[in-house]
Short mmCIF file of C-alpha atoms in Angstrom, two decimals:
data_model
loop_
_atom_site.label_atom_id
_atom_site.label_comp_id
_atom_site.label_asym_id
_atom_site.label_seq_id
_atom_site.Cartn_x
_atom_site.Cartn_y
_atom_site.Cartn_z
CA MET E 1 67.73 314.93 58.51
CA PRO E 2 67.05 314.28 62.06
CA ILE E 3 69.68 315.98 64.90
CA ASP E 4 71.22 312.81 65.74
CA GLU E 5 71.90 311.73 62.59
CA ALA E 6 73.52 315.04 61.26
CA GLN E 7 76.02 314.80 64.88
CA ARG E 8 76.74 311.28 64.10
CA LEU E 9 77.76 312.44 60.27
CA LEU E 10 80.07 315.18 61.73
CA ALA E 11 81.72 313.51 64.09
CA ARG E 12 82.82 311.07 60.84
CA ARG E 13 85.53 311.73 59.01
CA ILE E 14 84.97 311.92 55.40
CA SER E 15 87.77 310.93 52.84
CA GLY E 16 89.11 314.13 50.92
CA GLU E 17 90.66 311.64 48.41
CA THR E 18 87.53 310.63 46.28
CA GLY E 19 83.81 311.60 45.24
CA MET E 20 81.97 314.61 47.26
CA GLY E 21 84.79 314.77 49.94
CA ALA E 22 87.56 315.72 47.16
CA ILE E 23 85.64 318.07 45.25
CA ALA E 24 84.57 320.20 48.48
CA GLY E 25 88.54 319.83 50.01
CA ARG E 26 89.88 320.99 46.48
CA PHE E 27 87.16 323.69 46.59
CA LEU E 28 88.36 325.21 49.77
CA GLU E 29 91.58 324.51 49.12
CA THR E 30 91.36 327.40 46.05
CA LEU E 31 89.35 330.02 48.49
CA GLU E 32 91.98 329.65 50.65
CA SER E 33 94.65 330.55 48.65
CA HIS E 34 92.71 332.70 45.94
CA GLY E 35 90.11 334.15 48.56
CA ALA E 36 91.95 337.57 49.32
CA GLU E 37 91.79 338.06 45.20
CA CYS E 38 88.17 338.43 45.01
CA ALA E 39 85.87 341.47 45.48
CA PRO E 40 83.52 341.19 48.52
CA GLY E 41 80.60 340.21 46.51
CA ASP E 42 82.16 336.93 45.05
CA LEU E 43 83.53 336.32 48.31
CA ASP E 44 79.37 336.06 49.34
CA ARG E 45 78.47 334.18 46.75
CA LEU E 46 81.45 331.23 46.89
CA GLY E 47 80.60 330.98 50.68
CA ARG E 48 77.15 330.05 49.53
CA VAL E 49 78.61 327.92 47.02
CA ALA E 50 80.99 326.50 49.65
CA ALA E 51 77.95 325.57 52.18
CA ASP E 52 76.07 324.04 49.13
CA LEU E 53 79.38 321.52 48.61
CA LEU E 54 79.57 320.74 51.84
CA THR E 55 75.89 320.20 52.37
CA ALA E 56 75.78 317.74 49.18
CA CYS E 57 78.54 316.07 50.59
CA LEU E 58 76.74 315.32 54.29
CA ALA E 59 73.72 314.52 52.70
CA GLY E 60 75.90 311.77 50.34
CA GLN E 61 76.91 310.27 53.33
CA HIS E 62 73.52 310.55 54.94
CA SER E 63 71.67 308.85 51.90
CA GLY E 64 74.99 305.92 51.85
CA ALA E 65 74.38 305.24 55.54
CA GLY E 66 70.62 305.20 54.53
CA GLU E 67 71.02 302.37 51.90
CA ARG E 68 73.11 300.27 54.26
CA THR E 69 70.72 300.41 56.90
CA GLY E 70 67.80 299.93 54.71
CA SER E 71 66.53 303.25 55.72
CA GLU E 72 64.13 305.07 53.61
CA PRO E 73 66.47 307.70 51.74
CA PRO E 74 66.36 311.47 52.27
CA ALA E 75 63.26 313.61 51.29
CA ASP E 76 63.57 315.96 48.07
CA PRO E 77 64.16 319.63 49.67
CA GLY E 78 61.70 321.68 50.75
CA PRO E 79 61.06 324.59 47.96
CA ARG E 80 62.99 327.41 50.04
CA ALA E 81 65.75 325.37 50.31
CA LEU E 82 65.53 324.27 46.71
CA LEU E 83 65.47 327.74 45.88
CA GLU E 84 68.74 328.24 47.43
CA ARG E 85 70.33 326.01 45.58
CA ILE E 86 69.50 327.42 42.68
CA ASP E 87 70.35 330.80 42.80
CA THR E 88 73.62 329.22 44.20
CA PHE E 89 73.87 326.92 41.06
CA ILE E 90 72.98 330.31 39.16
CA GLY E 91 76.06 332.24 40.81
CA HIS E 92 78.58 329.82 40.68
CA ASN E 93 78.08 329.19 36.58
CA LEU E 94 77.24 332.75 35.34
CA GLY E 95 80.16 332.56 33.26
CA ASP E 96 78.85 329.35 30.99
CA PRO E 97 77.06 330.41 28.04
CA GLY E 98 74.86 327.58 28.30
CA LEU E 99 73.36 328.37 31.38
CA THR E 100 69.72 328.62 30.42
CA PRO E 101 66.58 327.95 32.31
CA ARG E 102 66.22 324.14 30.75
CA SER E 103 70.28 323.39 32.34
CA VAL E 104 69.27 324.82 35.80
CA ALA E 105 66.31 322.97 35.53
CA ASP E 106 67.49 319.41 34.52
CA ARG E 107 70.96 320.06 36.74
CA HIS E 108 68.29 320.06 39.68
CA HIS E 109 65.88 317.40 38.34
CA ILE E 110 62.45 319.26 37.79
CA SER E 111 60.78 320.39 35.06
CA VAL E 112 61.20 324.11 33.50
CA ARG E 113 57.35 324.89 34.32
CA ARG E 114 58.11 324.22 37.89
CA LEU E 115 61.40 326.48 37.60
CA HIS E 116 59.67 329.58 36.55
CA LEU E 117 56.83 328.88 38.98
CA MET E 118 59.25 329.06 41.71
CA PHE E 119 60.66 332.59 40.40
CA GLN E 120 57.15 333.79 39.64
CA ASP E 121 56.33 335.57 43.33
CA ARG E 122 60.01 337.53 42.89
CA GLY E 123 58.63 339.73 39.60
CA GLU E 124 61.61 338.22 37.62
CA GLY E 125 61.98 335.52 35.33
CA VAL E 126 64.96 332.89 35.19
CA ALA E 127 66.42 333.81 32.19
CA ALA E 128 65.82 337.99 33.11
CA THR E 129 67.49 336.74 36.76
CA ILE E 130 70.39 335.17 34.95
CA ARG E 131 71.03 338.29 32.48
CA ARG E 132 71.11 340.94 35.33
CA LEU E 133 73.59 338.93 37.28
CA ARG E 134 75.76 338.88 34.61
CA LEU E 135 75.46 342.50 33.45
CA GLU E 136 75.77 343.28 37.16
CA HIS E 137 79.21 341.51 37.09
CA CYS E 138 80.13 343.10 33.56
CA HIS E 139 79.11 346.81 34.91
CA ALA E 140 81.56 346.02 37.77
CA ASP E 141 84.48 344.68 35.90
CA LEU E 142 84.17 347.41 33.04
CA ALA E 143 85.08 350.18 36.27
CA ARG E 144 88.10 348.06 37.99
CA PRO E 145 91.45 349.77 37.29
CA GLU E 146 93.18 346.64 36.86
CA LEU E 147 91.06 345.06 34.15
CA LEU E 148 91.01 348.30 32.09
CA ASP E 149 93.72 346.58 29.69
CA ARG E 150 91.20 343.80 29.20
CA PRO E 151 89.33 343.96 26.28
CA ILE E 152 85.33 344.73 26.30
CA ARG E 153 84.63 341.30 24.80
CA THR E 154 86.94 339.52 26.99
CA ILE E 155 84.88 340.96 29.74
CA ALA E 156 81.53 340.31 28.44
CA ALA E 157 82.62 336.70 27.80
CA ARG E 158 83.88 335.97 31.40
CA TRP E 159 80.52 336.05 32.31
CA GLY E 160 78.82 334.43 29.23
CA PHE E 161 78.00 336.47 26.83
CA GLY E 162 78.75 334.71 23.73
CA SER E 163 77.95 337.70 21.17
CA ALA E 164 79.89 341.29 21.66
CA ALA E 165 77.24 342.62 19.99
CA ALA E 166 73.84 341.00 22.26
CA PHE E 167 76.05 342.40 25.26
CA SER E 168 76.46 346.08 24.14
CA ARG E 169 72.63 345.88 23.46
CA ALA E 170 71.68 344.44 26.25
CA PHE E 171 74.24 346.93 28.63
CA ARG E 172 72.47 349.69 27.10
CA GLU E 173 69.04 348.81 27.80
CA ALA E 174 70.00 348.16 31.37
CA TYR E 175 72.51 351.24 32.10
CA GLY E 176 71.44 353.89 29.67
CA ILE E 177 75.43 353.96 28.59
CA SER E 178 77.86 352.02 26.29
CA PRO E 179 80.04 349.59 27.59
CA THR E 180 83.08 351.94 26.26
CA GLU E 181 81.06 355.28 28.29
CA ARG E 182 81.31 352.80 31.23
CA ARG E 183 84.90 351.96 31.30
CA ALA E 184 85.49 355.59 30.72
CA GLN E 185 83.70 356.12 34.26
CA ALA E 186 86.52 353.97 35.65
CA PRO E 187 89.23 355.56 38.00
CA ALA E 188 92.85 355.32 36.79
CA ALA E 189 95.01 353.07 38.22
CA VAL E 190 97.11 354.53 40.58
CA PRO E 191 100.90 354.94 39.34
CA CYS E 192 103.40 353.12 41.60
CA ARG E 193 106.97 353.85 41.62
CA ALA E 194 110.00 352.02 43.29
CA ARG E 195 111.82 354.26 46.04
CA PRO E 196 115.24 353.79 47.02
CA VAL E 197 115.15 353.55 50.83
CA THR E 198 118.13 352.70 53.28
CA ARG E 199 117.40 350.21 56.85
CA THR E 200 118.58 351.83 59.72
CA GLY E 201 121.95 350.39 61.11
CA ASP E 202 122.13 348.91 57.52
CA ASN E 203 124.17 350.60 54.08
CA ALA E 204 122.71 348.08 52.24
CA PRO E 205 119.88 349.93 49.66
CA TRP E 206 116.42 348.22 49.71
CA THR E 207 113.40 349.11 47.57
CA ARG E 208 109.66 349.21 48.29
CA ARG E 209 106.76 350.34 46.31
CA HIS E 210 105.27 353.73 47.11
CA CYS E 211 101.98 354.99 44.92
CA THR E 212 101.12 358.56 44.68
CA ASN E 213 97.52 360.26 44.54
#
């Protein structure tokens, strides 16, 4: 996209009521409301998703302007930009059991063969990348004290594993231990109790949370 065209688009007001503007706006509002609840790694991925949504929003405005002026539509993204979009899409959809090389290729309007060729230089295929990322999320969640009450199968399903048995086999193959053994490594949640405290100059008691080590 030419610089002058990008500057023109950035100076325009994009409606947040319909289309890509609405989708991007709602996503950013949700991110602002719940971002503090996310782990740093999740925030990195969500940041890339936000950038991708805003890029798509601007690209839609550019495409619409091209249709109105009769100019040529924007060119296809280069290999690097396309691969970044694919990485973002995969990271955002790991919880979907239907995430496969075919669904990734279809979403980006390329052939499965081209998709595999794009991942060839990485030394890890598309399906292997999806499986590894899912396992990494499960590995992290199993050690989170606040998730100790969640069944292991629920955590596996959250990250796209439809079969508990298949998840257990993949997990052991990747880490050399079972999901149950990984959970046993999780630190216990810090116990908290309410401690009565009195405000200075005020005899009315109130409580605060006090956590012991």
